[in-house]
Short mmCIF file of C-alpha atoms in Angstrom, two decimals:
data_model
loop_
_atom_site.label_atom_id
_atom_site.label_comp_id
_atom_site.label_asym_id
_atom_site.label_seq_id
_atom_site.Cartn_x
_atom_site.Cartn_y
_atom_site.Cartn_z
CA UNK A 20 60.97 178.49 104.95
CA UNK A 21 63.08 176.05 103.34
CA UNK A 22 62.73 171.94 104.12
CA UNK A 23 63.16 168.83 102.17
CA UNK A 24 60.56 167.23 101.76
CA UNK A 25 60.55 162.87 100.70
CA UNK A 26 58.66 161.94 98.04
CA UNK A 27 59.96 158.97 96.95
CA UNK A 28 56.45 156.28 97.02
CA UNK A 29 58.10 153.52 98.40
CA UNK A 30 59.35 155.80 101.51
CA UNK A 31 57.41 156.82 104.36
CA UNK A 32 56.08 160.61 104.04
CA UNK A 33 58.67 163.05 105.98
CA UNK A 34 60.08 166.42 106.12
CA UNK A 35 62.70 168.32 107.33
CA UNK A 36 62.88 172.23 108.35
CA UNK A 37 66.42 173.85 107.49
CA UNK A 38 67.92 176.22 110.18
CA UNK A 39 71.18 178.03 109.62
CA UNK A 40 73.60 174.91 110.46
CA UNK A 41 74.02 171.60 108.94
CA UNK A 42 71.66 168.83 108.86
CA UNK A 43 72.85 164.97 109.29
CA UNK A 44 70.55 162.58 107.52
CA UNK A 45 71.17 158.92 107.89
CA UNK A 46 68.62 155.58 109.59
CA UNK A 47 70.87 155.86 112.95
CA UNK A 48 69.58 157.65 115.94
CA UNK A 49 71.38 161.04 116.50
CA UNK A 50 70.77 162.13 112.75
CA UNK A 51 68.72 165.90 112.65
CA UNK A 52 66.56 164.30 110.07
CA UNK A 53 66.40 160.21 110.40
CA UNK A 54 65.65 157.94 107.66
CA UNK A 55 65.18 154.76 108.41
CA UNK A 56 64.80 153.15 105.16
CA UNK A 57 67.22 150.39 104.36
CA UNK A 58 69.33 151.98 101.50
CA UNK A 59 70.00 154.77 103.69
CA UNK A 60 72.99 154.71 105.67
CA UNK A 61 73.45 155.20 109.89
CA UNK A 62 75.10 158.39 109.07
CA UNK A 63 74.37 159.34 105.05
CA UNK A 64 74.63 163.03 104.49
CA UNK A 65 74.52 166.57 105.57
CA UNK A 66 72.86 169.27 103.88
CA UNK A 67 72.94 173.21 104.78
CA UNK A 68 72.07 176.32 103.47
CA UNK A 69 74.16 178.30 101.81
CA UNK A 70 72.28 181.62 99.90
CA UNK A 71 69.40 180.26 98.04
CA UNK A 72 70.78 176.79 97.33
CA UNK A 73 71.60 173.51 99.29
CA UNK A 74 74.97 171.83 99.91
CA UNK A 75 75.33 169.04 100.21
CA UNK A 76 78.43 166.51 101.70
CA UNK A 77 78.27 162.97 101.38
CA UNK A 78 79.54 160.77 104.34
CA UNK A 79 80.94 157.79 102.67
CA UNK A 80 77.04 156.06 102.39
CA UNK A 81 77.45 152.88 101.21
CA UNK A 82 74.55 153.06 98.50
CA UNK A 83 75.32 156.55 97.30
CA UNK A 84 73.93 160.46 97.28
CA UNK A 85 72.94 161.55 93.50
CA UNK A 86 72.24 164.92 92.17
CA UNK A 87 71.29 165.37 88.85
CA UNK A 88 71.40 161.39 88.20
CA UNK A 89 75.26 161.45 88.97
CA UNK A 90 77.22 160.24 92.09
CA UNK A 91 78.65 162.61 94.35
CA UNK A 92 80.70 163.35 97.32
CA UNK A 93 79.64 167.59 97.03
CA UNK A 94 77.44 169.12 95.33
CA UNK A 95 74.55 171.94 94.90
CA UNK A 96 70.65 171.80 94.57
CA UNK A 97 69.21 174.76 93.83
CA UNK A 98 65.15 175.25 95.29
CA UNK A 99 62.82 172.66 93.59
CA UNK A 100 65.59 170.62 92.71
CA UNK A 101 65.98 166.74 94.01
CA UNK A 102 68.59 164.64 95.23
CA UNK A 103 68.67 160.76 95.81
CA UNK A 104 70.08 158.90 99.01
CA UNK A 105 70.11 155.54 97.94
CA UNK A 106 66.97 155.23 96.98
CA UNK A 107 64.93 157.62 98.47
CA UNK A 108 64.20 160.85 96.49
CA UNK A 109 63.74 164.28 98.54
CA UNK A 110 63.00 167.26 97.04
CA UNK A 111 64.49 170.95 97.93
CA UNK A 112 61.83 173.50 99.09
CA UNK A 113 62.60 176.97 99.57
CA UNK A 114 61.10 180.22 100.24
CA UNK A 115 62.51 183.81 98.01
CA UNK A 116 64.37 184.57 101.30
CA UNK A 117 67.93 183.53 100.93
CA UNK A 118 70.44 182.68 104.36
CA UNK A 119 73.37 184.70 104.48
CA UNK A 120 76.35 182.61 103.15
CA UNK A 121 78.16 179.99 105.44
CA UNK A 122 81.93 179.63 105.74
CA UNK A 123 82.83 175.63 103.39
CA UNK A 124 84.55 172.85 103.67
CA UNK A 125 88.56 172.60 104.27
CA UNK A 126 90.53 174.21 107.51
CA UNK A 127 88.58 176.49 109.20
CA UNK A 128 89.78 178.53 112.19
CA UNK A 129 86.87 179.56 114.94
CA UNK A 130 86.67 183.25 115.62
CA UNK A 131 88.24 184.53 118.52
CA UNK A 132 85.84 185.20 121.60
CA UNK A 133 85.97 188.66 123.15
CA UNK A 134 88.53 189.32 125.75
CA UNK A 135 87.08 188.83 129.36
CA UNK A 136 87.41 192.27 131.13
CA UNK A 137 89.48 192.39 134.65
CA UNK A 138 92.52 190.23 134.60
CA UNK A 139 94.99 188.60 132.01
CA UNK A 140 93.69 185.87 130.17
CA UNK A 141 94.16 182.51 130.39
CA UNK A 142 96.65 180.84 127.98
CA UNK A 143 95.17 179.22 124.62
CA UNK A 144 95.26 175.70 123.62
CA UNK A 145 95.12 175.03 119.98
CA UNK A 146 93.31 172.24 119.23
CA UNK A 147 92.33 171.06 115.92
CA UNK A 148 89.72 168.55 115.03
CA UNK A 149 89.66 166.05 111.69
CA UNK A 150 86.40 164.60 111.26
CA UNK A 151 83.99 164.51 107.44
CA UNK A 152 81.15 165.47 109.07
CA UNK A 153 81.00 169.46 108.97
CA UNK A 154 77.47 169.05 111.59
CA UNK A 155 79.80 167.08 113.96
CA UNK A 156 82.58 169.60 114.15
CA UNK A 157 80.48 172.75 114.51
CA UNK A 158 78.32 171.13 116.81
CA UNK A 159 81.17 169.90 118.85
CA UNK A 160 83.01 172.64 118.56
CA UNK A 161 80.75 175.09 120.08
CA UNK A 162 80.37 172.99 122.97
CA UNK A 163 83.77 172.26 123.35
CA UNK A 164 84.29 176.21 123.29
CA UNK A 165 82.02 176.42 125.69
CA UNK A 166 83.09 173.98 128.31
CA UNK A 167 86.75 175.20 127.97
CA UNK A 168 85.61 179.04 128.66
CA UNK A 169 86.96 179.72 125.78
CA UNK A 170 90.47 178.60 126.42
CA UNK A 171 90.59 176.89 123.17
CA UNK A 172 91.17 177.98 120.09
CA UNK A 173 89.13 175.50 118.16
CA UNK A 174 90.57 174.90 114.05
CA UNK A 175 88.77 172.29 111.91
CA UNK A 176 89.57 169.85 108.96
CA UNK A 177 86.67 168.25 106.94
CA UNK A 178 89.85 166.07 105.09
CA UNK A 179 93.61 164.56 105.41
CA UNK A 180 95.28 167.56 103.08
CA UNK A 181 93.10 170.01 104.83
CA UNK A 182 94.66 168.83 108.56
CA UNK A 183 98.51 168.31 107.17
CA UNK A 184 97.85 171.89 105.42
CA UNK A 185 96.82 173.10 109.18
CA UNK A 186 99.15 171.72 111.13
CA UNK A 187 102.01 173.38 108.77
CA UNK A 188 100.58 176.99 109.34
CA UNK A 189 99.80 176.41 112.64
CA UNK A 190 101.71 174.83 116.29
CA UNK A 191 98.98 172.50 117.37
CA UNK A 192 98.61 170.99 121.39
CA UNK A 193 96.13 168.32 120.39
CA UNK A 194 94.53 166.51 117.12
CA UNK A 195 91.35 165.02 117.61
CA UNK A 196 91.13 162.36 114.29
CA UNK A 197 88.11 160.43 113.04
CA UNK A 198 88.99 156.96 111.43
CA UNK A 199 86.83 157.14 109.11
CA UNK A 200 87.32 159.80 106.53
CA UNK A 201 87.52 160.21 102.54
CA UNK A 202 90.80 159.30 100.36
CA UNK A 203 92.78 159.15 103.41
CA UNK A 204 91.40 157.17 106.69
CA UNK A 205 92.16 158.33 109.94
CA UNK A 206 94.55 155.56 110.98
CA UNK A 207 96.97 156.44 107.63
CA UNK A 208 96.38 160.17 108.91
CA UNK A 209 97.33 159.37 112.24
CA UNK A 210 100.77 157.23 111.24
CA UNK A 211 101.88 160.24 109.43
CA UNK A 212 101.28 162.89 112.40
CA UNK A 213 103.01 160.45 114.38
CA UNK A 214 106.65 160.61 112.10
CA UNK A 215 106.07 164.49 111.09
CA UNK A 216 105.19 165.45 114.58
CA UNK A 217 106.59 163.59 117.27
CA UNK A 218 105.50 164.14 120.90
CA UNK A 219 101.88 165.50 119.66
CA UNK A 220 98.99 164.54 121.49
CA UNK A 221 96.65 162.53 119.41
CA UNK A 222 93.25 161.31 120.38
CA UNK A 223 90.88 158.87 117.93
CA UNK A 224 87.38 159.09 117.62
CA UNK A 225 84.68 157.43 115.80
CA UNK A 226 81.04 156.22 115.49
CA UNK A 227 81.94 152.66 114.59
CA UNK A 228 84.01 151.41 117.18
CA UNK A 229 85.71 147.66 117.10
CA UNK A 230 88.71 146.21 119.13
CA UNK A 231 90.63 145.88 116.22
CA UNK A 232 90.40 150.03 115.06
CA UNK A 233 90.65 150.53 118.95
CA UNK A 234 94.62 148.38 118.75
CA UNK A 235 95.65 149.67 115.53
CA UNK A 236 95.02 153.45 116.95
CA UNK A 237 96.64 153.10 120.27
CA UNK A 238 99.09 151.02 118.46
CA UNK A 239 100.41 153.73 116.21
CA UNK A 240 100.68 156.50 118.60
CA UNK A 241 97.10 157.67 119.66
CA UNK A 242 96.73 158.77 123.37
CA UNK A 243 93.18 157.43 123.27
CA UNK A 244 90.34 155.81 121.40
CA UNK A 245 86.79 157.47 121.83
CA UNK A 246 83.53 156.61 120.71
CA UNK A 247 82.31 159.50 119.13
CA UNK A 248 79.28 160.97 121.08
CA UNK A 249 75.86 161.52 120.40
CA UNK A 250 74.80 163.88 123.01
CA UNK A 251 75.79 166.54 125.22
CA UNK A 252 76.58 164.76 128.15
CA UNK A 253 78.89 162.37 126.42
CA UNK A 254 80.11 165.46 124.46
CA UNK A 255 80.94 166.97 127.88
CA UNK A 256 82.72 163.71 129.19
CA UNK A 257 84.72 163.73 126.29
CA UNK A 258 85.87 166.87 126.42
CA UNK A 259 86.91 166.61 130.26
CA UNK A 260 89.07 163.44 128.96
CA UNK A 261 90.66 165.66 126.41
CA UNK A 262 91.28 168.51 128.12
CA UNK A 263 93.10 166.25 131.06
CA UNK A 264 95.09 165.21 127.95
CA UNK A 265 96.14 168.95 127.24
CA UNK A 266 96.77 169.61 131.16
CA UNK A 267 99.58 167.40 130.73
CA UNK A 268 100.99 169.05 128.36
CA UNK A 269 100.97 172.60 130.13
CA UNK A 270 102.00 171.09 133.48
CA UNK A 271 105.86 170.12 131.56
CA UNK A 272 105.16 166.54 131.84
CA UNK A 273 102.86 163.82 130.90
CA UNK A 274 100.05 164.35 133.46
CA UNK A 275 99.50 164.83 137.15
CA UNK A 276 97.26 162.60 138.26
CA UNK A 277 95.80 164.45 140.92
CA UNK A 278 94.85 166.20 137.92
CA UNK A 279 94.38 164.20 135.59
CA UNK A 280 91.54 162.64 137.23
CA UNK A 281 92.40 158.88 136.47
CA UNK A 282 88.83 157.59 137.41
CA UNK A 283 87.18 159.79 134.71
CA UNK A 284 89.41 157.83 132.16
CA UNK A 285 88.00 154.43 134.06
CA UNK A 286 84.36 155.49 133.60
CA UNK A 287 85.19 156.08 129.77
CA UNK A 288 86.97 152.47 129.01
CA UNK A 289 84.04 150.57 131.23
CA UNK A 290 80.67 152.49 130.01
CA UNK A 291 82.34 151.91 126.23
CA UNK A 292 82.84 148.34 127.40
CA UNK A 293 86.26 148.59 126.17
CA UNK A 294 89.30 146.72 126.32
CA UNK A 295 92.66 147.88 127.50
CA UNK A 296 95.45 148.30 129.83
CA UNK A 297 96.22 151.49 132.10
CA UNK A 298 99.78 151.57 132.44
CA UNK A 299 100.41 154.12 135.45
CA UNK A 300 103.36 155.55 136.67
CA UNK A 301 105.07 157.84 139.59
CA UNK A 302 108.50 158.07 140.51
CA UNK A 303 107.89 155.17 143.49
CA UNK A 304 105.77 152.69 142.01
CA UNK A 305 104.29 151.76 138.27
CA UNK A 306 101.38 149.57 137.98
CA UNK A 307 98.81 148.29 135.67
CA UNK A 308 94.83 148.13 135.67
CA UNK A 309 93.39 145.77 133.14
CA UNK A 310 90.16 146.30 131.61
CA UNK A 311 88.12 143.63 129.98
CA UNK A 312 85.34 144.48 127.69
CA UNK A 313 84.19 146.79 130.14
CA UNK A 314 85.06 145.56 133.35
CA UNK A 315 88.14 146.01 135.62
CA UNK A 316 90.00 142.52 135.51
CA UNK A 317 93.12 143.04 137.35
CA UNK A 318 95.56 145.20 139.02
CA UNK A 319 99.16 145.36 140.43
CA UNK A 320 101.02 147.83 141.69
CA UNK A 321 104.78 147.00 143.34
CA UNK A 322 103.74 143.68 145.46
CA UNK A 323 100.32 144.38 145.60
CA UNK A 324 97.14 142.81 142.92
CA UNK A 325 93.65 142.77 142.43
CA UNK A 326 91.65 145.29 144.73
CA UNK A 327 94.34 146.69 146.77
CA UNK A 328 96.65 146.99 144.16
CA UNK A 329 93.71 149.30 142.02
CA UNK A 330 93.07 151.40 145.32
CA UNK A 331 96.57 152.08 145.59
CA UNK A 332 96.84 152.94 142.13
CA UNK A 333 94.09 155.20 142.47
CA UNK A 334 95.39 156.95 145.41
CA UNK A 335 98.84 157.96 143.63
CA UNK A 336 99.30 161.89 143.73
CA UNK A 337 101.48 162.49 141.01
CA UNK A 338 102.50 160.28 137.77
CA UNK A 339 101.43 159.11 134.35
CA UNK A 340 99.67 156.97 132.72
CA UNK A 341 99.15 155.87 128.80
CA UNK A 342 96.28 153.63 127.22
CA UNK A 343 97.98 150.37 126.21
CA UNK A 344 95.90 147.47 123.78
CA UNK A 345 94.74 144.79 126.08
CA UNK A 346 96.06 141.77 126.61
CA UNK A 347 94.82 139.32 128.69
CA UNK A 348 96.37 139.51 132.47
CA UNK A 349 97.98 136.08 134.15
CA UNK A 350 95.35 135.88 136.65
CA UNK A 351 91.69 137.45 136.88
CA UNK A 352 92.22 138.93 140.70
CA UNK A 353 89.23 141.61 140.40
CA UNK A 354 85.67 140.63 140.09
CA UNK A 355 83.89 143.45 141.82
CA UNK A 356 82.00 145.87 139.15
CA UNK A 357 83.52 148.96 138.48
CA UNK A 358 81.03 151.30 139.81
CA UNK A 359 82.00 149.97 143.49
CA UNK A 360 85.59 150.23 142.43
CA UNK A 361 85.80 153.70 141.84
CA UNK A 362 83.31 154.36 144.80
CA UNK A 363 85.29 152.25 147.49
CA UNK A 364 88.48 153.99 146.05
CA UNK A 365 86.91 158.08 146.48
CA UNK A 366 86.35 156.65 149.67
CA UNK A 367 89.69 155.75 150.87
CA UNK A 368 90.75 158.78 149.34
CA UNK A 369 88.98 160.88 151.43
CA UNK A 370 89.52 158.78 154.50
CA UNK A 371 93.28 159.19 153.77
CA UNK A 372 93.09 162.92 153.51
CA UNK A 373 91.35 163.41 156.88
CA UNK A 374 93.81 160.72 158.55
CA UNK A 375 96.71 163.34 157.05
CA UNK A 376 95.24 166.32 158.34
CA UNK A 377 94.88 164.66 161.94
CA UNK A 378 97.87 165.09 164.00
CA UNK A 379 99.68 161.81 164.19
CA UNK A 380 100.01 159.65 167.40
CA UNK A 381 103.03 159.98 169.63
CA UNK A 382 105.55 157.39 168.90
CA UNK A 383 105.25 154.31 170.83
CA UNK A 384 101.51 154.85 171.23
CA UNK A 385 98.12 152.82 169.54
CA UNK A 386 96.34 154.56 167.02
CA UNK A 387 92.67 153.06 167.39
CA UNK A 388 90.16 152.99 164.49
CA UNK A 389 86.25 152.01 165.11
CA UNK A 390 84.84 149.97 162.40
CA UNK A 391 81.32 149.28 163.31
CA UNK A 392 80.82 146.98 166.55
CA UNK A 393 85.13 146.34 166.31
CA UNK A 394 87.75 147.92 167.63
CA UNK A 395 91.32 147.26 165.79
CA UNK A 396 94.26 148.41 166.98
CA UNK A 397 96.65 149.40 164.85
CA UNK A 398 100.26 150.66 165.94
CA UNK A 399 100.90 154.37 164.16
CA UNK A 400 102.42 154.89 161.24
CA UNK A 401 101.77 151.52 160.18
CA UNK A 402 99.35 151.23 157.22
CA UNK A 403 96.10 149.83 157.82
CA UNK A 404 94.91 147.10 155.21
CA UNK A 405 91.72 144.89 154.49
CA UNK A 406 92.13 141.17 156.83
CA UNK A 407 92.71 138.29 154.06
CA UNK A 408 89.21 136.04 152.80
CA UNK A 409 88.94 133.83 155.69
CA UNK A 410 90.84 135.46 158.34
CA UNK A 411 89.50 136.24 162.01
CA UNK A 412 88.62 139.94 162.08
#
């Protein structure tokens, strides 16, 4: 059995079992083996097995991971050897029975599934994630393989040189960047996708968040800003974001909405109380939906703002839309929460849809719609809207 096991005296007493995959170690919540101690960073290290010894990867800690009294950003304990994480000092246990090896760092391609038997299979999306954390991208990864159904073909880059070396081998239909990552940072990485690969869909993610990251990524080119997740529900929400964002790409276009599924996008930019602007498009009407730190602010669409403006937006079949840096809108015309929002707008949308599938009215005639104790009548064809504040109903 192999662990590590603290036994630094000013540290609390703890240990760690190693499996087969890599261990995060750092004082934030979501680490396999948490420290909280404060020289230790949220997200420290990562250790794994490799043979007999231990690797182990530094995540830019701000006080430091030593082996052998020296500084580094890799390195190797063999068994009964120590390491330091600021300053806390673990110590390397280890049985005589050795792990196979482990593929290391750099690009690394995932292995193709097995064909699915009956049928011809579906097309491949090449996707290639950037992040320092090797436990992050084989965690996500699998999942990500998983929820696709194996319809991506998942490559990964622990570094900058290690993505720009994969994208030259290999046509890529999405980069997934974290901003924070060694030599090179994510943003510089991004900026030089951007002018070597034009048109490529980028998406930022990372585990420290701000509004000013969040407008210098969509600024230069990304498609969206993420928080990186720290479980497997928001690992699945992700991924249904990004694979809308690779939909568009196989549909010829940038992105059927009816696809697209603009409300999950909503849900991501509110629950991350973030700040931005959905710019949405369709060949008869573009629009905007403002979100404020979480909350949807505004909306217009044609001649229409605040609520109806957002329902119509929401109802569009077909279109684009892009994730714009917020500004703040002329007037606040929205003040209802989000959740209701996107409720009140599913809805209307499947009002809409029975109302299509009815036959419609003779010309001439009344169309008459019961709402509660009321009865309005509307002439057909004529489309029904909410009476102004204040007006007799």
């Amino acid at each position: 059995m192999a662990r590590l096991v603290v036994i630094s005296q000013s540290a609390a007493a703890s240990t760690c079992e190693l499996g087969e995959g890599w261990t995060t170690i750092g004082r934030a919540d979501g680490n396999t083996f948490q420290l909280v101690e404060p020289s230790i960073s949220g997200r420290h290290c990562e250790v794994r097995l490799h043979g007999g010894e231990l690797l182990v990867h530094d995540l830019l800690s701000t006080n430091g991971t030593f082996v052998g009294g020296h500084k580094i950003s890799e390195a190797v304990v063999q068994p009964d050897g120590t390491l330091r994480l600021g300053d806390v000092e673990l110590r390397f246990e280890n049985s005589p029975i050795s792990t196979a090896p482990q593929p290391g760092a750099g690009a690394v391609a995932r292995t193709e599934p097995a064909p699915v038997p009956g049928g011809e299979p579906e097309k491949k999306f090449q996707v290639l994630f950037v992040d320092d954390s090797r436990a992050f991208l084989e965690l996500f990864g699998d999942l990500c393989a998983e929820f696709s159904r194996q319809t991506w073909n998942i490559h990964m880059a622990t570094s900058a040189d290690a993505a720009l070396s994969r994208l030259r081998e290999q046509h890529v239909d999405l980069v997934l960047l974290d901003i924070t990552m060694p030599m090179l940072d994510g943003l510089q990485l991004l900026g030089i996708i951007n002018r070597r690969y034009p048109g490529l869909k980028i998406a930022v993610m990372t585990g420290s968040a701000t509004e000013a990251k969040r407008a210098d990524a969509l600024a230069n080119g990304a498609e969206l800003f993420l928080e990186k997740p720290v479980t497997a529900d928001g690992m699945k929400s992700v991924f249904n974001v990004l694979h809308d964002l690779l939909s568009w790409n196989r549909e010829g276009f940038t992105g059927a909405l009816r696809q697209v599924h603009l409300h999950e996008i909503i849900q991501v930019e509110c629950n991350g109380r973030h700040s931005s602007i959905l710019e949405i498009r369709n060949p008869e009407m573009r629009g905007q939906i403002f979100i404020e730190a979480g909350a949807v602010t505004h909306a217009a669409a044609g001649d229409l703002t605040g609520e109806p403006a957002f329902y119509r937006l929401l109802s569009l079949r077909g279109g684009d839309f892009q994730v714009k840096p917020f500004r703040p809108p002329p007037p606040r015309t929205i003040d209802t929460r989000w959740e209701f929002l996107l409720m009140d707008a599913a809805r209307a949308t499947d009002e809409e849809t029975i109302l299509i599938k009815k036959p419609a009215a003779p010309e001439g005639e009344t169309e008459h719609v019961a709402m509660g104790e009321n009865i309005i009548a509307v002439p057909a064809g004529v489309p029904k809207s909410k009476p102004a504040d204040g007006a007799k109903k």
